[in-house]
Amino acid sequence: MRETYDFKAIEKKWRERWAEAEAFRVSEDADGEKYYLLEMFPYPSGKIHMGHVRNYAIGDVAARFLKMRGRNVLHPMGWDAFGLPAENAAIKNGIHPNRWTSEHITAMREQLELMGFAYDWGREVATCDPAYYRWTQWIFVQFFKRGLAYKKKNPVNWCPSCETVLANEQVADGLCERCGTPVGKRELEQWYLKITDYAERLLADLEGLTDWPSKVKTMQKNWIGKSVGAEADFPIVGFDRDLRIFTTRPDTLYGVTYMVLAPEHPYVRPLVAGGVYEASVDAFLEKLQYLSDIDRSATTLEKEGLFIGRYAVNPMNGKEVPIYIANYVLMDYGTGAIMAVPAHDTRDFDFATKYGLEIIPVVDPGDGTDLEHMTESFVAEGTMINSGPFDGLGNREAGERIAAHLEQNGLGQKSVNYRLRDWLISRQRYWGTPIPMVFCPVCGWVPEKEENLPVLLPTDVEFTGKGESPLTTSKSFRETVCPACGGPAEREIDTMDTFLDSSWYYLRYTDARNTDEIFAKGRADYWMGVDQYIGGVEHAILHLLYARFFNKFLYDIGHSPVREPFTRLLTQGMVLKDGTKMSKTLGNVVSPEDLVERFGADTVRLFILFASPPEKELEWSDTGVEGSYRFLNRVYRLVAGLREVTRDAPDRYEAVTEDADKELSFAMHAAIKKVGDDIGGRFNFNTAISAIMEFVNALYRYKGAAANPALLKAAERNLILLLSPFTPHLCEELWAETGHTGFVYDEQWPTYDADVLARDTVEIVVQINGKVKEKLRVSGGLGTDDLIAAVNREKRVRTLIAGKEVIRVIGVPNKLVNIVVKGN
RNA sequence: GCCGGAGUGGCGGAAUUGGCAGACGCAUCGGACUUAAAAUCCGGCGAUCCGUAAGGGUCAUACCGGUUCGACCCCGGUCUCCGGCACCA
C-alpha cells in the first residue's frame, strides 16, 4: 500500500473497473425489494455546476447505501435535452441544435462519470431523441383523443425576446421566467392541455403525499387555488341577459352596493353601445391597452373604474345597484364579473371609498365595532344583519342557506373555482417535440396516425430567431396528407413546451429501450412509483405539478400503475457562495471540475454532504473542502498504518474485556448504528459523516493502546463499509488493499450489536432544581427507583442537599436525576 | 397584504421523544516532531466573574412572557431574515 492518498490514480482505476463490470446495471429479476431512486435530470448545458453535484451526490449516497442494505435499486440518469439554449446557439453560431446538444450531453456525461455516480447508463434517455419524443407525441395524441388537448384563440403571454408564448406558470412578476423580459399579450391560436379537469384530484391527492415537504404541498395547493362559493344571476335593467357573477361569500349578498365587470367582459360593449357612456368607456379601455401586464397586475396599482350607466338587480332583495367596469376585475377568473360588497371585502372597500359608493354592513363582528362609520372592511366571521330572513344567523350558516336559496329558485348555484388555468403548450420554436397534429380543410384537426409517429423534426430549416416557428421554413415538413381522409393537409408547425418532455421520463426509465410501446406494463408495475425523488425546490410547482398530471392521465388510460408518481420527495437547498447564489454575473462560481482536479471527486462529494443537511442551503467554503481532503488522507493513513497489525489477524474477534477494547468496540457499534439511522431515516448525511469522523478519532486513540488485532481488523472493515457510499473510489481501493475481492458496493451493510451499546455503566447527571451539579457513573439499565436510590447513596450528592428540604426527586433512567429542594 | 420556513459560538452546523446546549468540522491559539518550513500528531477554544492554583459561580439558543421538577424543543405575543403567491372576487 502506498504511503500517500493518490486520489487521481485511485479514482481513475475504479471508474474504469465499474464501467468494465457494468456494476450498476439493474433488472427486475434481481433479488431484493425494489427501490426506485431518482434525481431530476439536467438540461445538458455542457457543464455541471455545484447544484448538480449536490443533487446527484445526495442521490448517489442513498443509492449505494440502499443497495448495500439489500434493495434492488434503480438509479437512472438522462437529459432534458430540448430547449432554447441549443436553438440560440444555432441562431448565433450556425451549429445545428442537434449537434450542439449531443456534444454537450457527451461532455456532461463525462463530468458526471468523473464524480463516480452509480447510474445504470443502459437506461439513459434524451428527450430530443426521436425514440423518446415519439412517445411524448403518442401521449399528446391520447390527450387529444380524450378531448383533453384543444386549440383555442386567446390572448396569450408573449415573450418578445424568446419570440414565443409562455404558460402562465412561466411568467413571474410579469417577466419571462427564462430571460427576464417583460411579457406582453398576443391573440394567438394555441394548443392547450386541460389540466383543469384534474385540478380537484391534483389538489386532493396532495393529502396522501405524507413524505413530501409540506412547503411544496402548500405551494401546489395555493397554485391550484380552490375557491368554494356560488354563482348568482343579476338581471340587468333594460338588457335581455342576466349578469352572472361568482362569489366566495354568498352570505354577503344583501350587502352588494354595486357590480363590476372586467373591462374585457363581453357585455361591456353591448351595454354602452350608442349611449352617452360609450366614449368614456372607449377611452378607459384604450388606456388599459397600453398598460403592460406587470403594471396591470401590480397590487400597488390604484384601483380605477368607471360607471357605465347601467343598473343590475339584486336577486335577493330586488335592490338596483350601479354597474362599473374596473381594472381590478379579471376576465379569466370566475365569470369575469363580481358583485361588490365593500363592507366585507378589502378591494371593494378601497374602490367604494374612492368613488363614494354606498357601504352596507351585513355581518356584525359582535365586538361593538361602529358599523355606521367603517374605516376598513370586516372580513372575519360574525352574525348576520340587514339581511332579511337571514338576520341573526352565523354568517357561515347564512352563506350555506343563501346558496341553497339561489339554487332552489333558479337564481344561481353552488360553484367551485380554481386559479389553475389550462396549460398552454404551443411554442413557436424549433428545438422541441413537434405537435403531432394535422389540419385538414375537410376534417379539421386530426392527430397523426400512431404508427406514423414520431413526426420527425425536419432538418431543412433556417434559424433566423424571428417571427414564427422555424418549422415554417421547412419545405418538406408542412405539407402532408390528412391521416383521416387522405386529402391534402398541413402539419402543425409549433412545438411543445419542454415541460411535457420531462413530465413522464421517470416512467420511460423503467423500460427505456422499448421500441414497441411507451414502456412495458410489467416493468413499470415493478418499478413505479419513484420511492425517492430528489431535486431543486425551484421545481416545486411547475415540473412536479405537470408530472403529477401526466402520471394521473397515464394512470387513467391504464399505463402508469400508480396514482402518484413520486412517493417521497426531497428538495435540496441551493449552493451559495458568500451568502448569495453562485452565478456567472457575480463571478462567484466554484467549478466542480477544478475542485475534482485539485482534491478528487471523493473529497468534493464528502464536503458537499458534510457541510449542511441536504434540504438546507449550503454555504461554500474552500477551507472546508481542504478539511474534508485532510480527513480522507487521515483515513487512508490510518488504514495503511493498520495493515501491519490486521493483515494476519483473524476475521472474527472474541468478546472484548480490556477497557480500551471496550471503548473501541463501543465506538464501532455506535458508528454503525448512527450512520445507518442517519442515512436510512432522514438523509442526515452531515451527522452520519460526523459519526464516521468520531469513529476515526476513536481508532487513532486506540492505536496507541495494546491493540487487539482481530478487533482492529473488524473496525477497519466496518470503517470502509460505512464510508463507502460517500467516497466510493477511496473505499473500493481500501477494500481491495485490505485483502477483499469484489466491489465494496456489492457488500452487505454492517449491523451493530445492541448489547455492546447498552454499556455496563453510564454517566448520569445529578441536578438540583434543574441545574447540573454533579456527574456520576452508575450501572446501566437501572430503573427509576433503583437509580434514585443509587444516587442517594452517593456522598457527593448528600453533601449537595445537606440541610435542605427535599420536595421531590425525578429520575430518568440512563440520563439524570433531578432533586427538587426548598431554600438554598 | 396572504401563506410557508428559519433565527444556536468567529463560521458551517449538532442536540432522534421536553432531560449535560455547542457533537463533528472550519478558523484560531499552544505544544510535539523538524536545522527550518510544510505535512502530521497531541491539546485549548461561548461570554463573564471569583481564585496564585486546583476549582467554583453567573449568564447564554433573536426578543418578551407562560406551562413544567426541567424548555433550543411545547404555548401566547413581538422583531428580523429567507422563500412562495399576489387585485383570483
PDB file of C-alpha atoms in Angstrom, chain A residues 94-269:
ATOM      1  CA  GLY A  94     -24.900  28.271 -37.055  1.00  0.00           C
ATOM      2  CA  ILE A  95     -24.442  24.973 -35.211  1.00  0.00           C
ATOM      3  CA  HIS A  96     -27.404  22.694 -35.578  1.00  0.00           C
ATOM      4  CA  PRO A  97     -29.200  22.292 -32.221  1.00  0.00           C
ATOM      5  CA  ASN A  98     -28.909  18.559 -32.562  1.00  0.00           C
ATOM      6  CA  ARG A  99     -25.126  18.664 -32.767  1.00  0.00           C
ATOM      7  CA  TRP A 100     -24.854  21.286 -30.053  1.00  0.00           C
ATOM      8  CA  THR A 101     -26.994  19.146 -27.756  1.00  0.00           C
ATOM      9  CA  SER A 102     -25.272  15.835 -28.354  1.00  0.00           C
ATOM     10  CA  GLU A 103     -21.841  17.385 -27.839  1.00  0.00           C
ATOM     11  CA  HIS A 104     -22.987  18.908 -24.581  1.00  0.00           C
ATOM     12  CA  ILE A 105     -24.508  15.647 -23.458  1.00  0.00           C
ATOM     13  CA  THR A 106     -21.228  13.861 -24.083  1.00  0.00           C
ATOM     14  CA  ALA A 107     -19.295  16.478 -22.141  1.00  0.00           C
ATOM     15  CA  MET A 108     -21.683  16.405 -19.220  1.00  0.00           C
ATOM     16  CA  ARG A 109     -21.882  12.643 -19.096  1.00  0.00           C
ATOM     17  CA  GLU A 110     -18.095  12.553 -18.726  1.00  0.00           C
ATOM     18  CA  GLN A 111     -18.264  15.050 -15.882  1.00  0.00           C
ATOM     19  CA  LEU A 112     -20.913  13.023 -14.080  1.00  0.00           C
ATOM     20  CA  GLU A 113     -18.852   9.876 -14.513  1.00  0.00           C
ATOM     21  CA  LEU A 114     -15.887  11.725 -13.071  1.00  0.00           C
ATOM     22  CA  MET A 115     -17.900  12.187  -9.879  1.00  0.00           C
ATOM     23  CA  GLY A 116     -18.312   8.442  -9.541  1.00  0.00           C
ATOM     24  CA  PHE A 117     -22.109   8.394  -9.595  1.00  0.00           C
ATOM     25  CA  ALA A 118     -23.572   4.917  -9.765  1.00  0.00           C
ATOM     26  CA  TYR A 119     -26.003   5.176 -12.662  1.00  0.00           C
ATOM     27  CA  ASP A 120     -27.425   2.494 -14.852  1.00  0.00           C
ATOM     28  CA  TRP A 121     -26.343   4.148 -18.102  1.00  0.00           C
ATOM     29  CA  GLY A 122     -28.088   1.411 -20.024  1.00  0.00           C
ATOM     30  CA  ARG A 123     -31.324   3.282 -19.375  1.00  0.00           C
ATOM     31  CA  GLU A 124     -30.113   6.738 -20.362  1.00  0.00           C
ATOM     32  CA  VAL A 125     -32.749   8.810 -22.149  1.00  0.00           C
ATOM     33  CA  ALA A 126     -32.576  12.112 -24.009  1.00  0.00           C
ATOM     34  CA  THR A 127     -35.887  13.853 -24.611  1.00  0.00           C
ATOM     35  CA  CYS A 128     -34.703  15.108 -28.035  1.00  0.00           C
ATOM     36  CA  ASP A 129     -34.146  11.558 -29.243  1.00  0.00           C
ATOM     37  CA  PRO A 130     -36.894  10.534 -31.732  1.00  0.00           C
ATOM     38  CA  ALA A 131     -37.082   7.200 -29.919  1.00  0.00           C
ATOM     39  CA  TYR A 132     -38.153   9.204 -26.866  1.00  0.00           C
ATOM     40  CA  TYR A 133     -40.229  12.024 -28.310  1.00  0.00           C
ATOM     41  CA  ARG A 134     -42.171   9.516 -30.364  1.00  0.00           C
ATOM     42  CA  TRP A 135     -43.853   8.637 -27.080  1.00  0.00           C
ATOM     43  CA  THR A 136     -44.235  12.228 -25.955  1.00  0.00           C
ATOM     44  CA  GLN A 137     -46.209  12.685 -29.177  1.00  0.00           C
ATOM     45  CA  TRP A 138     -48.096   9.500 -28.520  1.00  0.00           C
ATOM     46  CA  ILE A 139     -49.184  10.824 -25.119  1.00  0.00           C
ATOM     47  CA  PHE A 140     -50.315  14.049 -26.768  1.00  0.00           C
ATOM     48  CA  VAL A 141     -52.447  12.051 -29.198  1.00  0.00           C
ATOM     49  CA  GLN A 142     -54.014  10.185 -26.280  1.00  0.00           C
ATOM     50  CA  PHE A 143     -54.846  13.525 -24.669  1.00  0.00           C
ATOM     51  CA  PHE A 144     -56.388  14.715 -27.919  1.00  0.00           C
ATOM     52  CA  LYS A 145     -58.435  11.573 -28.383  1.00  0.00           C
ATOM     53  CA  ARG A 146     -59.962  12.047 -24.973  1.00  0.00           C
ATOM     54  CA  GLY A 147     -60.740  15.708 -25.518  1.00  0.00           C
ATOM     55  CA  LEU A 148     -58.029  16.888 -23.170  1.00  0.00           C
ATOM     56  CA  ALA A 149     -55.984  18.677 -25.836  1.00  0.00           C
ATOM     57  CA  TYR A 150     -57.634  21.510 -27.746  1.00  0.00           C
ATOM     58  CA  LYS A 151     -56.696  24.528 -29.814  1.00  0.00           C
ATOM     59  CA  LYS A 152     -58.079  27.889 -28.902  1.00  0.00           C
ATOM     60  CA  LYS A 153     -57.555  31.515 -29.874  1.00  0.00           C
ATOM     61  CA  ASN A 154     -56.843  33.549 -26.812  1.00  0.00           C
ATOM     62  CA  PRO A 155     -54.760  36.445 -25.635  1.00  0.00           C
ATOM     63  CA  VAL A 156     -51.581  34.714 -24.550  1.00  0.00           C
ATOM     64  CA  ASN A 157     -48.384  35.636 -22.788  1.00  0.00           C
ATOM     65  CA  TRP A 158     -45.787  36.529 -25.358  1.00  0.00           C
ATOM     66  CA  CYS A 159     -42.105  36.959 -24.640  1.00  0.00           C
ATOM     67  CA  PRO A 160     -40.684  39.314 -27.251  1.00  0.00           C
ATOM     68  CA  SER A 161     -37.146  38.173 -26.518  1.00  0.00           C
ATOM     69  CA  CYS A 162     -37.696  34.408 -26.684  1.00  0.00           C
ATOM     70  CA  GLU A 163     -40.199  35.021 -29.522  1.00  0.00           C
ATOM     71  CA  THR A 164     -42.601  32.507 -28.123  1.00  0.00           C
ATOM     72  CA  VAL A 165     -45.653  32.203 -25.975  1.00  0.00           C
ATOM     73  CA  LEU A 166     -45.357  31.238 -22.334  1.00  0.00           C
ATOM     74  CA  ALA A 167     -47.568  29.318 -19.970  1.00  0.00           C
ATOM     75  CA  ASN A 168     -48.974  31.261 -17.026  1.00  0.00           C
ATOM     76  CA  GLU A 169     -46.630  29.245 -14.863  1.00  0.00           C
ATOM     77  CA  GLN A 170     -43.660  30.583 -16.801  1.00  0.00           C
ATOM     78  CA  VAL A 171     -44.443  34.225 -16.142  1.00  0.00           C
ATOM     79  CA  ALA A 172     -43.163  35.577 -12.850  1.00  0.00           C
ATOM     80  CA  ASP A 173     -43.990  39.151 -11.828  1.00  0.00           C
ATOM     81  CA  GLY A 174     -44.935  39.880 -15.412  1.00  0.00           C
ATOM     82  CA  LEU A 175     -41.474  38.856 -16.577  1.00  0.00           C
ATOM     83  CA  CYS A 176     -40.382  35.907 -18.650  1.00  0.00           C
ATOM     84  CA  GLU A 177     -39.174  33.234 -16.262  1.00  0.00           C
ATOM     85  CA  ARG A 178     -36.314  32.360 -18.614  1.00  0.00           C
ATOM     86  CA  CYS A 179     -34.904  35.675 -19.762  1.00  0.00           C
ATOM     87  CA  GLY A 180     -36.492  38.325 -17.550  1.00  0.00           C
ATOM     88  CA  THR A 181     -38.044  40.289 -20.412  1.00  0.00           C
ATOM     89  CA  PRO A 182     -41.436  41.909 -19.718  1.00  0.00           C
ATOM     90  CA  VAL A 183     -44.137  39.699 -21.148  1.00  0.00           C
ATOM     91  CA  GLY A 184     -46.767  41.101 -23.490  1.00  0.00           C
ATOM     92  CA  LYS A 185     -50.113  39.862 -24.794  1.00  0.00           C
ATOM     93  CA  ARG A 186     -50.914  38.455 -28.218  1.00  0.00           C
ATOM     94  CA  GLU A 187     -54.029  36.959 -29.752  1.00  0.00           C
ATOM     95  CA  LEU A 188     -52.921  33.561 -30.983  1.00  0.00           C
ATOM     96  CA  GLU A 189     -54.440  30.199 -31.706  1.00  0.00           C
ATOM     97  CA  GLN A 190     -52.647  27.759 -29.452  1.00  0.00           C
ATOM     98  CA  TRP A 191     -52.795  24.237 -28.121  1.00  0.00           C
ATOM     99  CA  TYR A 192     -53.862  23.691 -24.538  1.00  0.00           C
ATOM    100  CA  LEU A 193     -53.951  20.690 -22.242  1.00  0.00           C
ATOM    101  CA  LYS A 194     -56.966  20.510 -19.963  1.00  0.00           C
ATOM    102  CA  ILE A 195     -55.099  20.250 -16.693  1.00  0.00           C
ATOM    103  CA  THR A 196     -58.081  21.965 -15.052  1.00  0.00           C
ATOM    104  CA  ASP A 197     -60.019  18.713 -15.447  1.00  0.00           C
ATOM    105  CA  TYR A 198     -57.511  17.255 -12.994  1.00  0.00           C
ATOM    106  CA  ALA A 199     -57.479  20.227 -10.598  1.00  0.00           C
ATOM    107  CA  GLU A 200     -59.546  18.527  -7.945  1.00  0.00           C
ATOM    108  CA  ARG A 201     -57.516  15.318  -7.977  1.00  0.00           C
ATOM    109  CA  LEU A 202     -54.197  17.137  -8.112  1.00  0.00           C
ATOM    110  CA  LEU A 203     -55.328  19.000  -5.025  1.00  0.00           C
ATOM    111  CA  ALA A 204     -56.976  16.149  -3.126  1.00  0.00           C
ATOM    112  CA  ASP A 205     -54.157  13.663  -3.680  1.00  0.00           C
ATOM    113  CA  LEU A 206     -51.633  16.011  -2.072  1.00  0.00           C
ATOM    114  CA  GLU A 207     -53.107  14.742   1.198  1.00  0.00           C
ATOM    115  CA  GLY A 208     -51.679  11.293   0.621  1.00  0.00           C
ATOM    116  CA  LEU A 209     -48.162  12.572  -0.033  1.00  0.00           C
ATOM    117  CA  THR A 210     -47.123  12.384   3.588  1.00  0.00           C
ATOM    118  CA  ASP A 211     -43.436  12.163   2.709  1.00  0.00           C
ATOM    119  CA  TRP A 212     -43.372  15.364   0.707  1.00  0.00           C
ATOM    120  CA  PRO A 213     -42.154  18.598   2.289  1.00  0.00           C
ATOM    121  CA  SER A 214     -45.231  20.487   3.462  1.00  0.00           C
ATOM    122  CA  LYS A 215     -43.765  23.578   1.837  1.00  0.00           C
ATOM    123  CA  VAL A 216     -44.062  22.036  -1.623  1.00  0.00           C
ATOM    124  CA  LYS A 217     -47.556  20.777  -0.949  1.00  0.00           C
ATOM    125  CA  THR A 218     -48.641  24.220   0.224  1.00  0.00           C
ATOM    126  CA  MET A 219     -47.185  25.839  -2.860  1.00  0.00           C
ATOM    127  CA  GLN A 220     -49.071  23.440  -5.113  1.00  0.00           C
ATOM    128  CA  LYS A 221     -52.236  23.928  -3.126  1.00  0.00           C
ATOM    129  CA  ASN A 222     -52.012  27.694  -3.472  1.00  0.00           C
ATOM    130  CA  TRP A 223     -51.251  27.364  -7.140  1.00  0.00           C
ATOM    131  CA  ILE A 224     -54.325  25.232  -7.773  1.00  0.00           C
ATOM    132  CA  GLY A 225     -56.228  27.758  -5.677  1.00  0.00           C
ATOM    133  CA  LYS A 226     -59.573  26.157  -4.990  1.00  0.00           C
ATOM    134  CA  SER A 227     -62.376  28.528  -4.006  1.00  0.00           C
ATOM    135  CA  VAL A 228     -65.771  27.282  -2.947  1.00  0.00           C
ATOM    136  CA  GLY A 229     -68.730  29.616  -3.358  1.00  0.00           C
ATOM    137  CA  ALA A 230     -71.716  30.283  -5.545  1.00  0.00           C
ATOM    138  CA  GLU A 231     -72.684  31.815  -8.833  1.00  0.00           C
ATOM    139  CA  ALA A 232     -75.648  34.152  -8.958  1.00  0.00           C
ATOM    140  CA  ASP A 233     -77.556  35.853 -11.771  1.00  0.00           C
ATOM    141  CA  PHE A 234     -78.242  39.570 -11.525  1.00  0.00           C
ATOM    142  CA  PRO A 235     -80.819  40.821 -14.060  1.00  0.00           C
ATOM    143  CA  ILE A 236     -79.688  43.988 -15.826  1.00  0.00           C
ATOM    144  CA  VAL A 237     -82.269  46.757 -16.174  1.00  0.00           C
ATOM    145  CA  GLY A 238     -83.199  47.176 -19.823  1.00  0.00           C
ATOM    146  CA  PHE A 239     -80.966  44.347 -21.067  1.00  0.00           C
ATOM    147  CA  ASP A 240     -82.009  40.919 -22.223  1.00  0.00           C
ATOM    148  CA  ARG A 241     -79.356  38.870 -20.490  1.00  0.00           C
ATOM    149  CA  ASP A 242     -78.555  38.382 -16.795  1.00  0.00           C
ATOM    150  CA  LEU A 243     -75.170  39.161 -15.360  1.00  0.00           C
ATOM    151  CA  ARG A 244     -73.634  36.060 -13.816  1.00  0.00           C
ATOM    152  CA  ILE A 245     -71.119  36.524 -11.033  1.00  0.00           C
ATOM    153  CA  PHE A 246     -69.020  34.209  -8.860  1.00  0.00           C
ATOM    154  CA  THR A 247     -68.571  34.851  -5.160  1.00  0.00           C
ATOM    155  CA  THR A 248     -66.995  33.003  -2.258  1.00  0.00           C
ATOM    156  CA  ARG A 249     -69.214  34.984   0.083  1.00  0.00           C
ATOM    157  CA  PRO A 250     -72.853  34.299  -0.748  1.00  0.00           C
ATOM    158  CA  ASP A 251     -73.577  35.296   2.863  1.00  0.00           C
ATOM    159  CA  THR A 252     -72.871  38.916   1.924  1.00  0.00           C
ATOM    160  CA  LEU A 253     -75.365  39.119  -0.930  1.00  0.00           C
ATOM    161  CA  TYR A 254     -77.531  41.641   0.936  1.00  0.00           C
ATOM    162  CA  GLY A 255     -74.501  43.907   1.207  1.00  0.00           C
ATOM    163  CA  VAL A 256     -73.999  44.311  -2.534  1.00  0.00           C
ATOM    164  CA  THR A 257     -73.929  48.013  -3.443  1.00  0.00           C
ATOM    165  CA  TYR A 258     -72.525  47.869  -6.972  1.00  0.00           C
ATOM    166  CA  MET A 259     -71.323  45.463  -9.641  1.00  0.00           C
ATOM    167  CA  VAL A 260     -68.033  45.364 -11.505  1.00  0.00           C
ATOM    168  CA  LEU A 261     -67.266  43.861 -14.893  1.00  0.00           C
ATOM    169  CA  ALA A 262     -63.803  43.133 -16.187  1.00  0.00           C
ATOM    170  CA  PRO A 263     -63.104  45.688 -18.919  1.00  0.00           C
ATOM    171  CA  GLU A 264     -62.867  42.809 -21.436  1.00  0.00           C
ATOM    172  CA  HIS A 265     -66.234  41.372 -20.405  1.00  0.00           C
ATOM    173  CA  PRO A 266     -68.377  40.635 -23.497  1.00  0.00           C
ATOM    174  CA  TYR A 267     -71.340  42.582 -22.090  1.00  0.00           C
ATOM    175  CA  VAL A 268     -69.446  45.858 -21.841  1.00  0.00           C
ATOM    176  CA  ARG A 269     -69.807  46.890 -25.499  1.00  0.00           C
TER     177      ARG A 269
END
